[in-house]
Coordinates of N, CA and C in Angstrom, one line a residue:
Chain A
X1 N 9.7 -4.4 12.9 CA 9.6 -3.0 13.2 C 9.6 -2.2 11.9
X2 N 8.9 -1.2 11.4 CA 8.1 -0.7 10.6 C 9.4 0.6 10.5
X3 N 9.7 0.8 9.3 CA 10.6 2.1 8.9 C 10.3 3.4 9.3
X4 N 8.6 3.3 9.2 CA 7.8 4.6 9.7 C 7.5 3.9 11.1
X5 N 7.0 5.2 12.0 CA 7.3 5.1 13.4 C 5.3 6.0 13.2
X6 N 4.3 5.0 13.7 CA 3.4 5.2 13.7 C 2.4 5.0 15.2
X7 N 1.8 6.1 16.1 CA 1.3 5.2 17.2 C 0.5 4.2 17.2
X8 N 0.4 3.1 17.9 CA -0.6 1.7 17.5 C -1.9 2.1 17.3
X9 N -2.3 3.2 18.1 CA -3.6 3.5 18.6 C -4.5 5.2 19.0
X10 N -5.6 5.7 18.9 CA -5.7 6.8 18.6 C -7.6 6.8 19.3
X11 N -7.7 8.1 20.2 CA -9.3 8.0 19.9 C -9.7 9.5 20.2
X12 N -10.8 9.2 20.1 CA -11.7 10.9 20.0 C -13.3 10.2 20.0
X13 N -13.4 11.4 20.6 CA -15.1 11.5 20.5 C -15.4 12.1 19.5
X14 N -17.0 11.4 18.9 CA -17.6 12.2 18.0 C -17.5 13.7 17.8
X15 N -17.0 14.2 16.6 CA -17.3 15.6 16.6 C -15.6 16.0 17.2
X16 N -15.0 15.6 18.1 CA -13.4 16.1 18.0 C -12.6 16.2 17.1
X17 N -11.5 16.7 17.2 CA -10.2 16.5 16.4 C -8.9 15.7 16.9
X18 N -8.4 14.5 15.5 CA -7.5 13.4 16.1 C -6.5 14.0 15.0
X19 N -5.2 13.5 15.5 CA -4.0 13.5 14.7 C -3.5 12.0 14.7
X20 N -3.1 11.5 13.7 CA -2.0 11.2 13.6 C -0.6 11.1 13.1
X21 N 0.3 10.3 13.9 CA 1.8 10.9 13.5 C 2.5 9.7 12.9
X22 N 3.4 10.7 11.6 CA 4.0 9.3 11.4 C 5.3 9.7 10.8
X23 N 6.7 9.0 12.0 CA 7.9 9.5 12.1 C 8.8 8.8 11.1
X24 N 10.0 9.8 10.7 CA 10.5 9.1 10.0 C 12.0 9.0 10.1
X25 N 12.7 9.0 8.8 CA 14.4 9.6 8.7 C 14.9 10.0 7.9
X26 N 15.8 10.8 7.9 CA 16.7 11.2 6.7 C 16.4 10.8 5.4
X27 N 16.4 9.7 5.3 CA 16.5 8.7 3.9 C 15.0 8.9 3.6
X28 N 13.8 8.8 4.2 CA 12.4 8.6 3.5 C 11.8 10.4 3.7
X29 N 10.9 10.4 4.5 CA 9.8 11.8 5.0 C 10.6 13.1 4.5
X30 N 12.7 12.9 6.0 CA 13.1 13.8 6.1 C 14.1 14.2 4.7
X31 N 14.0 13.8 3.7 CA 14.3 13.7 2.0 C 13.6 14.5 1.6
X32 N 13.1 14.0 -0.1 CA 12.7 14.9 -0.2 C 11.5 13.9 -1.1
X33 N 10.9 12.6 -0.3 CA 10.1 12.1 -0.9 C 8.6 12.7 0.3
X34 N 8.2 12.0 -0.3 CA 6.2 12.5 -0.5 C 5.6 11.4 0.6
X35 N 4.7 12.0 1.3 CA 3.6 11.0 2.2 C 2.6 10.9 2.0
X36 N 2.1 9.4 2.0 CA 0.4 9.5 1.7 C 0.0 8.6 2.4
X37 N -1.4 8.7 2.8 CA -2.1 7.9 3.7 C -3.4 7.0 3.3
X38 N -3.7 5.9 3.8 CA -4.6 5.2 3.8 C -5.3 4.9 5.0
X39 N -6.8 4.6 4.7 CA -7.6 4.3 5.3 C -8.1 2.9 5.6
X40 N -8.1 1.9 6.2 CA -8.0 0.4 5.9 C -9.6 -0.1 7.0
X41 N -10.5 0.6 6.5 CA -11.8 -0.4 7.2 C -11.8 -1.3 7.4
X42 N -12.3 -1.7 8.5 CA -12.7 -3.4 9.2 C -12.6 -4.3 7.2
X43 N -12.0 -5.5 7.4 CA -12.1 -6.5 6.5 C -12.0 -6.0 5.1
X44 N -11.2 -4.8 4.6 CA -11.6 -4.1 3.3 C -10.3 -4.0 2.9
X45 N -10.1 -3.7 1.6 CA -8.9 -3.8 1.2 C -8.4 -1.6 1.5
X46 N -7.2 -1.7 1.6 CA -6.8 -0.1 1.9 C -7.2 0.7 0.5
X47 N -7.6 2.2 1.0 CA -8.1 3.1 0.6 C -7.4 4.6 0.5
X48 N -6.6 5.2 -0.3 CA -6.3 6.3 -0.4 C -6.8 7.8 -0.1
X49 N -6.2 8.1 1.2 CA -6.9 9.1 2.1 C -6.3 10.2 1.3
X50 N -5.1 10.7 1.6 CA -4.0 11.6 1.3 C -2.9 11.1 0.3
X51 N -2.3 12.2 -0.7 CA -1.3 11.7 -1.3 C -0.5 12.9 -1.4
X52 N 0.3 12.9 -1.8 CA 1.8 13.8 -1.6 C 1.5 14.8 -0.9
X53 N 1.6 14.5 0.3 CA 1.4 14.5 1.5 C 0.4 15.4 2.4
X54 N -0.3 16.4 1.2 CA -1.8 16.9 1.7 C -2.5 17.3 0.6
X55 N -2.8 16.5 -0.5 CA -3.6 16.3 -1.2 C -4.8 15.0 -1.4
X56 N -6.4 15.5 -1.4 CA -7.0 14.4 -1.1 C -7.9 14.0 -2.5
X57 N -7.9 13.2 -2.3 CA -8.5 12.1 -4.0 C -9.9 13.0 -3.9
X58 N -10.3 12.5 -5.0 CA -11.6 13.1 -5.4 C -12.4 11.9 -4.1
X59 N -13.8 12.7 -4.0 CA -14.5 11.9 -2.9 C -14.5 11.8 -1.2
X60 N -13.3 12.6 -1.1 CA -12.9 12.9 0.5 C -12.9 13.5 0.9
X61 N -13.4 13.4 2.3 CA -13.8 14.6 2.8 C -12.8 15.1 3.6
X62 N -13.2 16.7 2.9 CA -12.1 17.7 3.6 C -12.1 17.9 5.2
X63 N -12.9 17.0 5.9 CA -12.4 16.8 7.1 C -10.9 16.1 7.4
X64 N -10.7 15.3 6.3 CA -9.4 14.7 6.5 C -8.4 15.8 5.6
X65 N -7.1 16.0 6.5 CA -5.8 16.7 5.5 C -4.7 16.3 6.1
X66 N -3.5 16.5 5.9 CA -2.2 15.8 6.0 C -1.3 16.8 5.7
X67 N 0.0 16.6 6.7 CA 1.0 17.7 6.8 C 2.2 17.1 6.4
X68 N 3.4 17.9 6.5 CA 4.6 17.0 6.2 C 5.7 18.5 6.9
X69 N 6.6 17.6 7.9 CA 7.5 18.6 8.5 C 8.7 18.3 8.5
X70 N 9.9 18.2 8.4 CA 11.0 17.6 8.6 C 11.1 16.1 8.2
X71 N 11.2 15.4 9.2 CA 11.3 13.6 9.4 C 9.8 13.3 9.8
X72 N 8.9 14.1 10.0 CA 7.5 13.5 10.5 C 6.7 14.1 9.2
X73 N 5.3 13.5 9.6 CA 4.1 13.8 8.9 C 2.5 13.6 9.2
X74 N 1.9 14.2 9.5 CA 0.8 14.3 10.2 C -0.8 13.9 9.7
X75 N -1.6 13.3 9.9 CA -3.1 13.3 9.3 C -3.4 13.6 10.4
X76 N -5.0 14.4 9.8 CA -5.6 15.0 10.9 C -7.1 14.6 10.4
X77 N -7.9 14.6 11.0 CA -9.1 13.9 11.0 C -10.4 14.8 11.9
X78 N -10.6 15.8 11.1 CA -11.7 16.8 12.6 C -13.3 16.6 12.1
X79 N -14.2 16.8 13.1 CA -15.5 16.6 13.1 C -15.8 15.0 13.1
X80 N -15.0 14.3 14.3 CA -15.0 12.6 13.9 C -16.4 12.3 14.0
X81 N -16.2 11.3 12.9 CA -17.8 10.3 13.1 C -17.5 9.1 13.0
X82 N -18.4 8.2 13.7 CA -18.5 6.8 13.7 C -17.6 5.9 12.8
X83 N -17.8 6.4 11.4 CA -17.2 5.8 9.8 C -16.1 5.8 10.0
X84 N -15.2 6.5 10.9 CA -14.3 6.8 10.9 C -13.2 5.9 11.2
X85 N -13.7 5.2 12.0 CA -13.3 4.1 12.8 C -12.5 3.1 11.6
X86 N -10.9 3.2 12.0 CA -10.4 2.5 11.1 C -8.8 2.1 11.1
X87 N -8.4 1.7 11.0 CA -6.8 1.4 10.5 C -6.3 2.8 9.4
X88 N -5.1 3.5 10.2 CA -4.7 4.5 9.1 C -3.1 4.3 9.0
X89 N -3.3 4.5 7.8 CA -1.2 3.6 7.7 C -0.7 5.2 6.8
X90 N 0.6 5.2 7.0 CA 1.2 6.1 6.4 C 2.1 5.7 5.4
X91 N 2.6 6.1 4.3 CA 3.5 5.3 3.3 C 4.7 6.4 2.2
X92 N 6.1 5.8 2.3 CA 6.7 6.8 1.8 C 7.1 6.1 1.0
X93 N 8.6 6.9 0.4 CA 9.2 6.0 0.0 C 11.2 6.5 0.8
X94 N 11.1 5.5 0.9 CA 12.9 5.4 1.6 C 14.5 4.8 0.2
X95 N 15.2 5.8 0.0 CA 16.2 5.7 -0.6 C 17.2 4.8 -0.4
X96 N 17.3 5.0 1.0 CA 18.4 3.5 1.5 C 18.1 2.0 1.2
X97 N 16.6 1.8 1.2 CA 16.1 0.6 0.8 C 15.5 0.3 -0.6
X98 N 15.7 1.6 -1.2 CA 15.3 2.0 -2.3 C 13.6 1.1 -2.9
X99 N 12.7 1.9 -2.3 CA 11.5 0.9 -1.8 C 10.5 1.8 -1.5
X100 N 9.8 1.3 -1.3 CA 8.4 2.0 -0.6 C 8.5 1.2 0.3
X101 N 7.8 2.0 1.9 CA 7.8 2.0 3.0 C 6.6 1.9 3.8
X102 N 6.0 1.4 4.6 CA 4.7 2.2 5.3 C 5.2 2.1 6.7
X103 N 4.1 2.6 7.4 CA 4.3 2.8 8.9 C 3.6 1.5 9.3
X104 N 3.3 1.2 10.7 CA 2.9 0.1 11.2 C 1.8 0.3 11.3
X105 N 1.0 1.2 11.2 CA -0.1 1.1 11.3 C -0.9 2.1 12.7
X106 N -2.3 2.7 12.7 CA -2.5 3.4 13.8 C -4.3 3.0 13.5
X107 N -4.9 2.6 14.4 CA -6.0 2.0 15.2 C -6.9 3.1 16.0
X108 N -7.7 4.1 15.0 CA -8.5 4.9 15.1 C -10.4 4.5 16.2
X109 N -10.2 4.9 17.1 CA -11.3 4.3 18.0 C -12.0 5.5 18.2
X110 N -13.2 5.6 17.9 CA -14.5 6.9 17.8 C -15.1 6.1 19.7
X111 N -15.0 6.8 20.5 CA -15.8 6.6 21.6 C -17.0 6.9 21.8
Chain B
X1 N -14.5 2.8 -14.4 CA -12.9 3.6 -13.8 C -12.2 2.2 -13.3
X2 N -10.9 2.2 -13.3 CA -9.8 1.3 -12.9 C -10.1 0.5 -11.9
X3 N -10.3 -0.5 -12.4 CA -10.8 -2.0 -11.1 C -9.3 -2.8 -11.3
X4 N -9.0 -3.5 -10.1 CA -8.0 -4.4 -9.7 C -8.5 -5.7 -9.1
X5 N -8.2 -7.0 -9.8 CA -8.6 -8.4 -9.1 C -7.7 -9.1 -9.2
X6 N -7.4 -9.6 -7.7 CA -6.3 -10.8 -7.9 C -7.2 -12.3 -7.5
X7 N -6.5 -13.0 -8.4 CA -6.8 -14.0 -8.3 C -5.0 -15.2 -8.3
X8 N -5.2 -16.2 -7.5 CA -4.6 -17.7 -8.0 C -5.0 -18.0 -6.4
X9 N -4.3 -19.7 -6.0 CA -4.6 -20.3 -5.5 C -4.5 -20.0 -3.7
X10 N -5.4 -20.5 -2.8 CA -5.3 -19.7 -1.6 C -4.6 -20.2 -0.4
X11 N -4.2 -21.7 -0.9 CA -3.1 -22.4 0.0 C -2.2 -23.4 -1.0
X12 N -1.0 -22.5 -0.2 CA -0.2 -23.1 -0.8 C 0.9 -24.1 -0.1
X13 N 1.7 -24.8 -0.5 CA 2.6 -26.0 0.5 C 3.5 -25.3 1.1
X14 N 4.5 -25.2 2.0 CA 5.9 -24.5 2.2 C 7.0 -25.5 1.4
X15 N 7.8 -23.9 0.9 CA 8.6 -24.8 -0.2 C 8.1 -24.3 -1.5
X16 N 7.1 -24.9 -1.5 CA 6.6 -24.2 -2.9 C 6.9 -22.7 -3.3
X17 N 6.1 -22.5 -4.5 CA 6.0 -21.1 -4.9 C 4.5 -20.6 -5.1
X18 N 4.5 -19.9 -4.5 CA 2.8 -18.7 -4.5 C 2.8 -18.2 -6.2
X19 N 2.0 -18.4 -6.5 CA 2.0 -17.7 -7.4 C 0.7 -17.0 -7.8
X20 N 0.5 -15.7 -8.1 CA -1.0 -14.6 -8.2 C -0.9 -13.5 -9.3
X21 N -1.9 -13.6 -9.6 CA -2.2 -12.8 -10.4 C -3.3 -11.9 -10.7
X22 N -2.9 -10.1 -10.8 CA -3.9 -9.1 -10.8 C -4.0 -8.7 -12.4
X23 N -5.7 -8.5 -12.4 CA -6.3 -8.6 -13.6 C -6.8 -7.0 -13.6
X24 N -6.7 -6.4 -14.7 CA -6.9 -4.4 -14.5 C -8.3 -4.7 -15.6
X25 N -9.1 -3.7 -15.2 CA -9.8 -3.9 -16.5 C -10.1 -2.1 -15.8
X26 N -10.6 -1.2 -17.2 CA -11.1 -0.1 -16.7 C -9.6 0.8 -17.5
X27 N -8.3 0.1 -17.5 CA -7.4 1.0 -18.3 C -6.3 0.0 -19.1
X28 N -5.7 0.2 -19.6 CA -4.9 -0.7 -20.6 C -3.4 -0.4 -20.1
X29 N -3.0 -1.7 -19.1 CA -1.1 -1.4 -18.5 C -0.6 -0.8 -19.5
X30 N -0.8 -1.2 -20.8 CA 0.5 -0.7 -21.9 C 0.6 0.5 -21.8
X31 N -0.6 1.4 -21.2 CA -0.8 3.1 -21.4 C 0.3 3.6 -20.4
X32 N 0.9 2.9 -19.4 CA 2.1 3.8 -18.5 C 1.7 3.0 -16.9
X33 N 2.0 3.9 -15.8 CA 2.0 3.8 -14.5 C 2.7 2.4 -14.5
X34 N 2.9 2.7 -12.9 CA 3.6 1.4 -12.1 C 2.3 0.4 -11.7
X35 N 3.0 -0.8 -11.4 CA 1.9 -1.9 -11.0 C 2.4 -2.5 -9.5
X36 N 1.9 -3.1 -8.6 CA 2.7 -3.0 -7.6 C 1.6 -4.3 -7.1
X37 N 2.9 -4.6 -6.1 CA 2.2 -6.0 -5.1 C 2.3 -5.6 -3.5
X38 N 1.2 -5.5 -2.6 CA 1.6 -5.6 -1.1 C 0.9 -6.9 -0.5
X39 N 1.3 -7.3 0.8 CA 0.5 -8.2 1.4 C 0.5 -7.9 2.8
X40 N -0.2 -8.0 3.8 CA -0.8 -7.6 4.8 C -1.1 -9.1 6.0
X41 N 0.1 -9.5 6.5 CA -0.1 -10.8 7.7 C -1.6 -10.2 8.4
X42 N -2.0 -11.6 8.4 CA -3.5 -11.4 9.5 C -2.6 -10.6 10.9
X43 N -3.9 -9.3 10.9 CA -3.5 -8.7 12.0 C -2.7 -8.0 12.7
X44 N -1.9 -7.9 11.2 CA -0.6 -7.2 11.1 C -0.7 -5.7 10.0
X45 N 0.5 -5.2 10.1 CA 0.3 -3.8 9.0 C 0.8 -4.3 7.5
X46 N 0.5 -3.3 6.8 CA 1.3 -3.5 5.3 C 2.4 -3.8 4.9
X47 N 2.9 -4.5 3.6 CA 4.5 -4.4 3.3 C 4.5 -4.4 1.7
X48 N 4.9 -3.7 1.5 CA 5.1 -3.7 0.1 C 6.2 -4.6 -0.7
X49 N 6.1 -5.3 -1.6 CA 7.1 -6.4 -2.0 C 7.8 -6.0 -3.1
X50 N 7.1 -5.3 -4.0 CA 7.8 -5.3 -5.3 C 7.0 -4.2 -6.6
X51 N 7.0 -3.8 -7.5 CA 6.3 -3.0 -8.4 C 7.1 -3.3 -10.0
X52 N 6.2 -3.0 -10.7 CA 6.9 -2.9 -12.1 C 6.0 -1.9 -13.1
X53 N 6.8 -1.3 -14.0 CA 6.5 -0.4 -14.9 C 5.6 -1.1 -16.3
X54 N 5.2 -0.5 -17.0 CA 4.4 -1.4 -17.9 C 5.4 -1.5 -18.7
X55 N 6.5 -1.0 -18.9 CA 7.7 -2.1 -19.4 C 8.2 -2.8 -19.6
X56 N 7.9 -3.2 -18.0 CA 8.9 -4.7 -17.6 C 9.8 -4.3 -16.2
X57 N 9.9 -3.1 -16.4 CA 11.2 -2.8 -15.3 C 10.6 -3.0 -14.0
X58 N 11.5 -3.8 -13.4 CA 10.9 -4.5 -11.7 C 12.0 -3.9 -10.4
X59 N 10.7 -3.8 -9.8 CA 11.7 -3.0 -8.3 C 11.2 -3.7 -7.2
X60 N 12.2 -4.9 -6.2 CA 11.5 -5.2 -5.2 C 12.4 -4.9 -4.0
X61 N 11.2 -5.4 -3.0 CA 12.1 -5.4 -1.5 C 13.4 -5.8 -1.4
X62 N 14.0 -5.4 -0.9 CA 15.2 -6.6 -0.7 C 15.3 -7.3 0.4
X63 N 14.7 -7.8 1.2 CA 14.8 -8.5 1.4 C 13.8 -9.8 1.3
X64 N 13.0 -9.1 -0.4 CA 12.2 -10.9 -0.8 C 13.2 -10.7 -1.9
X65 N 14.2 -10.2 -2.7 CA 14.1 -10.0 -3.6 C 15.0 -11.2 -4.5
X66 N 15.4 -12.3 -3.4 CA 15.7 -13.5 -4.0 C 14.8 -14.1 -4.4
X67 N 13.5 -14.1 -4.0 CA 12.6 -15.2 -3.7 C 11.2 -14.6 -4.3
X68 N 11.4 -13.6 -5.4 CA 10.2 -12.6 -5.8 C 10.5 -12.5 -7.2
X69 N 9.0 -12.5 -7.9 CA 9.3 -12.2 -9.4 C 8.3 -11.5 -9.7
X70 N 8.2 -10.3 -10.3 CA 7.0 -9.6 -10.9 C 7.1 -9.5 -12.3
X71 N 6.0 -10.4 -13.5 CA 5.8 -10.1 -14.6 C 4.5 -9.4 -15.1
X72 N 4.8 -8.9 -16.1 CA 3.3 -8.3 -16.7 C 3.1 -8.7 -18.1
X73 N 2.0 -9.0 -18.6 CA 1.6 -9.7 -19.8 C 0.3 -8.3 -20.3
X74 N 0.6 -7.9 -21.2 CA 0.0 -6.8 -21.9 C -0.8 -7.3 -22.8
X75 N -1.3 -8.5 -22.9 CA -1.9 -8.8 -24.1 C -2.6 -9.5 -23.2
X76 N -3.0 -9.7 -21.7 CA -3.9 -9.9 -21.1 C -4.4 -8.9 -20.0
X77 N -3.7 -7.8 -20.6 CA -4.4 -7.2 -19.2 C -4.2 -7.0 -17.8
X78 N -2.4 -7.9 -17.7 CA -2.1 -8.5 -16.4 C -1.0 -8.3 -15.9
X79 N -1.2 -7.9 -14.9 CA 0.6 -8.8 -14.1 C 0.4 -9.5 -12.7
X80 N 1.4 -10.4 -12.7 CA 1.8 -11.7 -12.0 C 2.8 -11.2 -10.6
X81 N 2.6 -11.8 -9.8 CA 3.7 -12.2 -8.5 C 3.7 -13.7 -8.8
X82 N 5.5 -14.0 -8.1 CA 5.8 -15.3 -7.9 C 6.7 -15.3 -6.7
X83 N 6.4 -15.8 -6.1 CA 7.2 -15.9 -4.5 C 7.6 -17.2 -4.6
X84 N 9.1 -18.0 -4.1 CA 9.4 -19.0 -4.2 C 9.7 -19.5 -2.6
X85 N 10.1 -20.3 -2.7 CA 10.0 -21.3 -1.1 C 9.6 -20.1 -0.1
X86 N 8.0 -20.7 0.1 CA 7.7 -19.9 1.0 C 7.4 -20.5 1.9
X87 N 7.4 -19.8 3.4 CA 7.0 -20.6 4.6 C 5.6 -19.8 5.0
X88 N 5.6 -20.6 6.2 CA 4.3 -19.8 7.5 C 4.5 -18.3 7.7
X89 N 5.6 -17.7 7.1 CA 5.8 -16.4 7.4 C 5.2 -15.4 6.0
X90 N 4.9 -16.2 5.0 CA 4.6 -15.7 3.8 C 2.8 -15.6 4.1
X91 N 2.2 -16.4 4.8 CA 0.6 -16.2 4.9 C 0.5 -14.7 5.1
X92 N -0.8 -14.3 4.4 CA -1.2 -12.9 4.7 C -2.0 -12.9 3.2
X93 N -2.9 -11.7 3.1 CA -3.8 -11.1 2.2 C -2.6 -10.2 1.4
X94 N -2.7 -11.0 0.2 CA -2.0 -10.3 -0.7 C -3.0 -9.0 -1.8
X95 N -2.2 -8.2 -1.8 CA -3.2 -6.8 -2.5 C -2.4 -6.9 -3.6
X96 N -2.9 -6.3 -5.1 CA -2.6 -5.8 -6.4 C -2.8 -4.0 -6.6
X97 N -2.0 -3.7 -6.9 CA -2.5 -1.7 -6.7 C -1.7 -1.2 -8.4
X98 N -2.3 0.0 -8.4 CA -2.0 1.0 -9.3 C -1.0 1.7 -8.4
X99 N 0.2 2.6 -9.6 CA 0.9 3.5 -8.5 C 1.1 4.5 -9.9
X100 N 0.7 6.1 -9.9 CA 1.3 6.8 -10.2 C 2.9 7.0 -10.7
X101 N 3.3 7.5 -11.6 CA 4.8 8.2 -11.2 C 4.4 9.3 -10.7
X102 N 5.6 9.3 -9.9 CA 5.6 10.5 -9.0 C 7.4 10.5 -9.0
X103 N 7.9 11.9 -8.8 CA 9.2 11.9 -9.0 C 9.8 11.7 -7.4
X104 N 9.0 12.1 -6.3 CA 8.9 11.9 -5.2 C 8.7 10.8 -4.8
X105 N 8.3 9.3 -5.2 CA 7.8 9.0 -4.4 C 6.3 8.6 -4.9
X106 N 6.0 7.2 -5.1 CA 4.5 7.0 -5.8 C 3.7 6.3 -4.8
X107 N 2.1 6.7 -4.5 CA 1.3 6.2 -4.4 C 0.4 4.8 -4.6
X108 N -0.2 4.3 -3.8 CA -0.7 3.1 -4.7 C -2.7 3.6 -4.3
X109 N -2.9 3.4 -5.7 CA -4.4 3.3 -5.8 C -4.9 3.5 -7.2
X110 N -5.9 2.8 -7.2 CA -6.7 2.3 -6.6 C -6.1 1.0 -6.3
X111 N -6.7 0.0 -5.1 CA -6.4 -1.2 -4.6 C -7.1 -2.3 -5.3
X112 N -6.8 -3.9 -5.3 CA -8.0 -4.7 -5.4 C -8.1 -5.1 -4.1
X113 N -9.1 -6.0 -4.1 CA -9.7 -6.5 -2.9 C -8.9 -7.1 -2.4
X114 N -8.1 -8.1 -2.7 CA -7.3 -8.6 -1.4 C -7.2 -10.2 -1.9
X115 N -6.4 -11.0 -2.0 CA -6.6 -12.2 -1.7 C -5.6 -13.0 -0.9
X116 N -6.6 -13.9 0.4 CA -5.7 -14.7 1.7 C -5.1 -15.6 0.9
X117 N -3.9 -15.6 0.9 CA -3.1 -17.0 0.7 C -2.2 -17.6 2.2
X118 N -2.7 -18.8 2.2 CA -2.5 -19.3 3.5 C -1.4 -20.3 3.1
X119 N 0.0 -20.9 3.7 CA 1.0 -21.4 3.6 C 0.8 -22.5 4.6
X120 N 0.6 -23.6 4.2 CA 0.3 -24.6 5.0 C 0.3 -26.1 4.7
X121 N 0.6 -26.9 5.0 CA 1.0 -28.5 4.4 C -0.2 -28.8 4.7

């Protein structure tokens, strides 16, 4: 069971807007550490979507951005397309385990 | 710009020790940042094991953190994982990453590609 609390699974049609969520606690999100997200394509090693916690790397598209509220933290993903299609993990870091953290993972499906 | 490859062997015995190594080319460890190890069970999500500073200074899971060693060698370019008696639960695609300092809380990227190490007699 995954420190972060991430749904397994997620979809939208082309052209919608998806969220996802990724819960946390005290000790990691609801602290006063930072969230970032990756993108993990079919068979590819993970890729840096978002970093402290709505900032996107050079090369990304500002259709993707990322929030941070209390114990949660959100990516949002609008005008989906096909490419999109992918494993998105969320990653903190947690004090109690004094560690970095990820979520379990969320399973992005373009219909 | 900053490339990451791991390499060592892709099956290992149980019992044994795993041992891998990520190769940077594109920036020089001695310059700063963290170096970090994750691995990813087939089919499964991420887990992060361990990281170290181009110092030396090592930070792992606790719960590998008996059975985990992270060294770095600056005069190659490198640093090393060593996992010791590992079982069927250790199989999975081990990754090599860059991590920022961050006072919050560090990032890992860029990634390398990945290498399966399978635990198996």
């Amino acid at each position: 069971q995954s420190v972060l609390t991430q749904p397994p699974s997620v979809s939208g049609a082309p052209g919608q807007r998806v969220t996802i969520s990724c819960t946390g606690s005290s000790s990691n999100i609801g602290a006063v550490y930072d969230v970032h997200w990756y993108q993990q394509l079919p068979g590819t090693a993970p890729k840096l979507l978002i970093y402290k916690n709505n900032n996107r790397p050079s090369g990304v598209p500002d259709r993707f951005s990322g929030s941070k509220s209390g114990t949660s933290a959100s990516l949002a993903i609008s005008g989906l397309q096909a490419e999109d299609e992918a494993d998105y993990y969320c990653q903190s870091y947690d004090s109690r385990l004094s560690g970095s953290v990820f979520g379990g993972g969320t399973k992005l499906t373009v219909l | 710009q900053v490339q990451l490859q791991e390499s060592g062997p892709g099956l290992v015995k149980p019992s044994e020790t795993l041992s891998l190594t990520c190769t940077v080319s594109g920036y020089s460890i001695s310059s700063g940042y963290f170096w970090g190890w994750i691995r990813q069970p087939p089919g499964k999500g991420l887990e992060w094991i361990g990281s170290i500073f181009h110092s030396g200074n090592t930070y792992y899971k606790s719960s590998l953190k008996s059975r985990v060693s992270i060294s770095v060698d600056t005069s190659k370019n490198q640093f090393s994982l060593k996992l010791s008696s590992v079982t069927a639960a250790d199989t999975a695609v081990y990754y090599c990453a860059r991590l920022p300092p961050n006072d919050y809380g560090s990032w890992f990227d860029p990634w390398g590609q990945g290498t399966l190490v399978t635990v198996s007699s």
